[in-house]
XYZ file of C-alpha atoms in Angstrom:
300
model
C -4.948 56.474 -8.586
C -2.517 56.685 -11.682
C -1.153 53.580 -12.706
C 2.747 53.135 -12.563
C 3.035 51.371 -15.613
C 2.523 55.020 -17.205
C 5.795 56.064 -16.270
C 7.959 54.957 -18.710
C 10.982 55.216 -17.576
C 9.840 53.012 -14.285
C 8.287 50.605 -16.324
C 11.257 50.278 -18.651
C 14.316 49.767 -15.289
C 11.467 47.056 -14.069
C 10.565 44.924 -17.128
C 12.974 45.501 -20.075
C 15.902 42.983 -18.021
C 12.791 40.074 -17.775
C 11.940 41.244 -21.126
C 15.690 41.391 -22.234
C 15.688 38.250 -20.991
C 12.683 36.490 -21.845
C 13.655 37.423 -25.838
C 17.141 36.301 -26.125
C 16.407 32.796 -23.935
C 13.369 31.694 -24.675
C 11.789 33.209 -28.074
C 14.859 33.576 -29.964
C 16.462 29.712 -29.417
C 12.241 29.016 -30.269
C 12.660 30.487 -33.414
C 15.504 29.170 -34.162
C 13.777 26.321 -33.659
C 10.625 26.964 -35.849
C 12.738 27.876 -38.703
C 14.612 24.163 -38.851
C 10.986 22.542 -39.185
C 10.908 23.879 -42.439
C 14.458 22.745 -42.749
C 16.026 19.798 -44.202
C 19.585 18.332 -43.296
C 22.554 19.849 -45.970
C 25.437 16.625 -45.311
C 25.790 15.648 -41.337
C 26.115 18.756 -39.555
C 24.475 22.195 -41.727
C 20.546 22.543 -41.635
C 19.446 24.367 -44.861
C 16.094 26.187 -44.358
C 14.716 25.587 -47.320
C 10.658 26.846 -46.581
C 9.783 23.337 -46.913
C 6.982 21.412 -44.931
C 8.057 18.212 -45.896
C 8.993 17.707 -42.516
C 5.296 18.434 -40.975
C 3.617 16.772 -43.815
C 6.007 13.660 -42.552
C 4.754 14.182 -38.662
C 1.366 13.538 -39.337
C 1.814 10.133 -40.908
C 0.112 7.416 -40.257
C 3.020 5.746 -37.583
C 3.697 9.148 -35.591
C -0.008 10.116 -35.938
C 0.012 7.187 -34.086
C 2.071 7.578 -32.081
C 0.597 11.306 -30.550
C -3.189 10.543 -31.002
C -1.918 7.444 -28.238
C 0.187 10.489 -26.063
C -3.163 12.331 -26.320
C -4.515 9.099 -24.763
C -2.049 8.584 -21.821
C -2.150 12.357 -21.011
C -5.978 12.120 -20.422
C -6.091 9.482 -18.828
C -3.316 10.802 -16.846
C -5.043 13.356 -16.124
C -8.420 11.634 -15.029
C -7.375 9.995 -12.613
C -5.394 12.888 -10.983
C -8.525 14.512 -10.835
C -9.853 11.767 -9.010
C -7.706 11.495 -6.971
C -6.509 15.069 -6.163
C -9.755 16.314 -6.393
C -10.582 14.205 -2.704
C -7.786 15.328 -0.921
C -7.657 18.863 -2.296
C -11.300 18.890 -0.399
C -9.562 17.138 2.745
C -7.323 19.950 2.751
C -9.733 22.854 2.194
C -11.445 21.340 5.224
C -8.760 20.760 7.626
C -7.921 22.378 10.787
C -6.254 25.980 9.817
C -3.425 24.250 12.273
C -3.518 21.440 9.888
C -3.469 23.491 7.002
C 0.146 24.406 6.284
C 0.864 20.939 6.681
C -1.063 19.038 4.827
C 0.253 21.578 1.338
C 3.440 20.514 2.909
C 3.119 16.658 2.184
C 1.934 18.184 -1.250
C 4.742 19.764 -2.318
C 7.224 17.583 -0.768
C 8.040 15.685 -3.639
C 8.645 18.837 -5.447
C 12.014 18.738 -3.460
C 13.349 15.939 -5.055
C 14.969 15.238 -8.554
C 12.681 14.073 -11.032
C 14.904 11.694 -12.256
C 15.780 10.130 -7.968
C 11.780 9.797 -7.546
C 11.578 7.743 -11.022
C 14.501 5.392 -10.016
C 12.705 5.283 -6.445
C 9.897 4.067 -8.309
C 12.118 1.534 -10.126
C 13.157 0.208 -7.320
C 9.822 0.063 -5.689
C 8.357 -1.896 -9.164
C 10.756 -3.680 -9.600
C 11.157 -7.906 -10.501
C 12.876 -8.093 -7.246
C 11.323 -4.683 -6.202
C 9.448 -4.121 -3.219
C 6.531 -4.735 -4.013
C 6.767 -7.505 -6.156
C 8.944 -9.090 -2.458
C 5.480 -8.038 -0.395
C 4.101 -9.773 -2.911
C 5.439 -13.196 -3.140
C 5.909 -12.776 1.002
C 2.368 -12.580 0.871
C 2.209 -15.402 -1.374
C 4.480 -18.108 0.113
C 2.945 -17.156 3.439
C -1.049 -18.365 1.798
C 0.672 -20.596 0.600
C 2.260 -22.703 3.768
C -1.337 -21.719 5.853
C -2.814 -23.527 2.697
C -0.343 -27.305 2.499
C -1.664 -26.502 6.906
C -5.136 -27.551 6.391
C -4.781 -30.019 3.543
C -5.114 -27.890 0.005
C -1.786 -28.423 -0.886
C 0.664 -25.960 -1.999
C 0.778 -23.221 -3.890
C 3.225 -23.630 -7.184
C 6.256 -20.956 -6.971
C 5.789 -16.858 -6.782
C 6.120 -15.097 -10.586
C 6.623 -11.830 -9.779
C 4.512 -9.128 -11.424
C 5.462 -7.674 -14.056
C 4.825 -3.446 -13.191
C 7.274 -1.878 -15.253
C 8.259 -1.600 -18.794
C 4.644 -1.437 -20.012
C 1.415 0.727 -20.492
C 0.540 0.430 -16.889
C 3.759 1.673 -14.962
C 4.049 4.934 -17.747
C 0.300 5.900 -16.292
C 1.474 4.991 -13.213
C 5.003 6.873 -13.032
C 2.759 9.909 -14.567
C -0.183 10.068 -12.211
C 3.083 10.004 -9.406
C 4.536 12.844 -10.931
C 1.905 15.014 -11.733
C -0.475 14.682 -8.822
C 0.300 17.956 -6.829
C -0.034 19.411 -9.854
C -3.725 18.995 -9.784
C -4.207 18.993 -5.786
C -2.725 22.515 -5.630
C -5.661 24.572 -8.012
C -8.107 22.388 -6.589
C -7.283 23.826 -3.117
C -7.044 27.488 -4.222
C -10.467 27.272 -5.562
C -12.138 24.562 -3.041
C -10.709 27.607 0.236
C -12.032 30.127 -1.062
C -15.857 28.221 -1.772
C -18.322 29.655 1.188
C -18.721 27.084 2.914
C -22.612 28.509 4.012
C -23.784 27.710 0.907
C -22.638 23.987 1.777
C -24.087 24.164 4.722
C -26.999 25.462 3.636
C -27.230 22.642 1.264
C -26.752 19.916 3.612
C -29.264 20.922 5.966
C -31.991 21.012 3.003
C -31.408 17.440 2.675
C -29.375 17.006 -0.348
C -27.128 14.891 0.212
C -23.015 15.048 0.760
C -22.341 13.746 -3.046
C -25.213 15.851 -4.730
C -23.764 18.792 -2.522
C -20.383 18.123 -4.180
C -21.687 17.742 -7.759
C -24.035 20.274 -6.899
C -22.225 22.920 -5.386
C -19.285 22.417 -4.964
C -17.952 21.104 -8.422
C -19.652 24.061 -10.197
C -17.841 26.859 -8.219
C -14.632 24.837 -7.804
C -14.666 24.390 -11.924
C -12.209 26.975 -12.249
C -9.461 26.044 -10.559
C -10.526 21.986 -12.158
C -9.943 23.599 -15.225
C -6.671 25.033 -14.769
C -5.828 21.860 -12.947
C -6.616 19.710 -15.855
C -4.718 22.173 -18.453
C -2.176 22.120 -16.062
C -1.841 18.440 -15.598
C -2.450 17.996 -19.059
C 0.412 19.755 -20.930
C 2.910 18.155 -19.079
C 1.946 15.126 -19.010
C 1.453 15.024 -23.228
C 5.382 15.915 -23.133
C 6.692 13.615 -20.704
C 10.286 12.291 -21.900
C 12.188 11.003 -18.051
C 8.784 8.426 -16.783
C 8.404 6.938 -20.601
C 12.090 6.738 -21.129
C 12.545 4.588 -17.768
C 9.399 2.834 -17.208
C 7.657 2.144 -20.782
C 9.217 -0.772 -22.950
C 8.934 -0.295 -26.940
C 5.462 -0.265 -27.126
C 5.126 2.350 -23.947
C 6.842 5.593 -26.080
C 5.295 8.640 -25.859
C 5.798 11.764 -28.321
C 8.754 13.205 -25.972
C 10.429 9.418 -26.830
C 9.864 9.818 -31.234
C 11.236 13.386 -31.156
C 14.617 13.260 -28.767
C 15.111 10.846 -30.768
C 15.410 12.580 -33.997
C 17.164 15.051 -32.405
C 19.851 12.980 -30.258
C 20.246 8.891 -32.311
C 19.018 10.179 -35.501
C 20.238 13.616 -35.950
C 17.352 14.802 -38.408
C 16.538 17.903 -36.194
C 14.087 19.449 -38.875
C 12.426 16.338 -38.550
C 12.479 16.665 -34.213
C 11.784 20.233 -34.761
C 8.521 19.468 -36.475
C 7.355 16.930 -34.550
C 7.917 19.411 -31.555
C 5.806 22.188 -32.966
C 2.887 20.445 -33.397
C 2.622 18.987 -30.189
C 4.122 22.918 -29.405
C 1.157 24.108 -31.496
C -1.733 21.259 -29.503
C -1.277 23.197 -26.571
C -1.679 26.632 -27.203
C -4.746 25.155 -29.056
C -5.683 23.992 -25.010
C -4.784 27.968 -23.935
C -6.449 29.818 -26.075
C -9.716 27.794 -25.593
C -9.399 28.015 -22.378
C -8.855 31.802 -22.235
C -12.147 32.086 -24.759
C -13.463 30.181 -21.755
C -12.761 32.767 -19.221
C -13.749 35.783 -21.731
C -17.727 34.136 -22.505
C -17.737 33.255 -18.703
C -16.889 36.602 -17.753
C -19.136 37.901 -20.572
C -21.672 35.972 -19.197
C -21.420 37.785 -15.179
């Protein structure tokens, strides 16, 4: 059977519009921003492309490099938590009865039906000083204090709200909440294709559940695990809304610094340099994954 792509007219008619759209609305704007990273401000509104690397040199200064490394650490911790939480969830869905799988997947994908901004404000109402979480803790505290007083141990001091917002904990919690479905879905896709007889054989031979998961399930699901790690880590690294709304002054990530350069500081060349440093890091991750896949295919 001949590859249809050899029919150039048919291939061009089908691929022409998407390629043109990609070039016009993605490649060209990206190239303009990349050119800005080698420029400098010439007045308030003009940018002169001078070919300078001063913006990149400024971007790797200790202040901004520290923020970038902190963003990497926050994204890595978010990804690790998503993996620890998402793997059991994906296993539960993969090994559930067929009639329940669509409903369980629906619950995982349900957050995508609501705008991210609305979900973030819902978290703010949940974790605020007078929010639902602190309200529940206050009722529990007051109830315990009342019981303690009745038993003669004396009442507790007044309840002080737990600072759940505007710190690093809030940022990581919000990022895990937002990106957990990105981890669960590729994990489920990999686990659902596993040969269940291998797992049954491992259990029958006395390996135990934990050893079966670490020695059989995890290696066979490695492609899905790696895909989930990348799909979760990359958007978490460039997250802007969650740190902006839920983080404090010490919880800002590199995307928030980039936003300030474009909007408040009006330093587009420096903001472009920071943006492309983030993009270079993303490309490196994707390239490493592609190289790993090629090595795996060569071995097989």
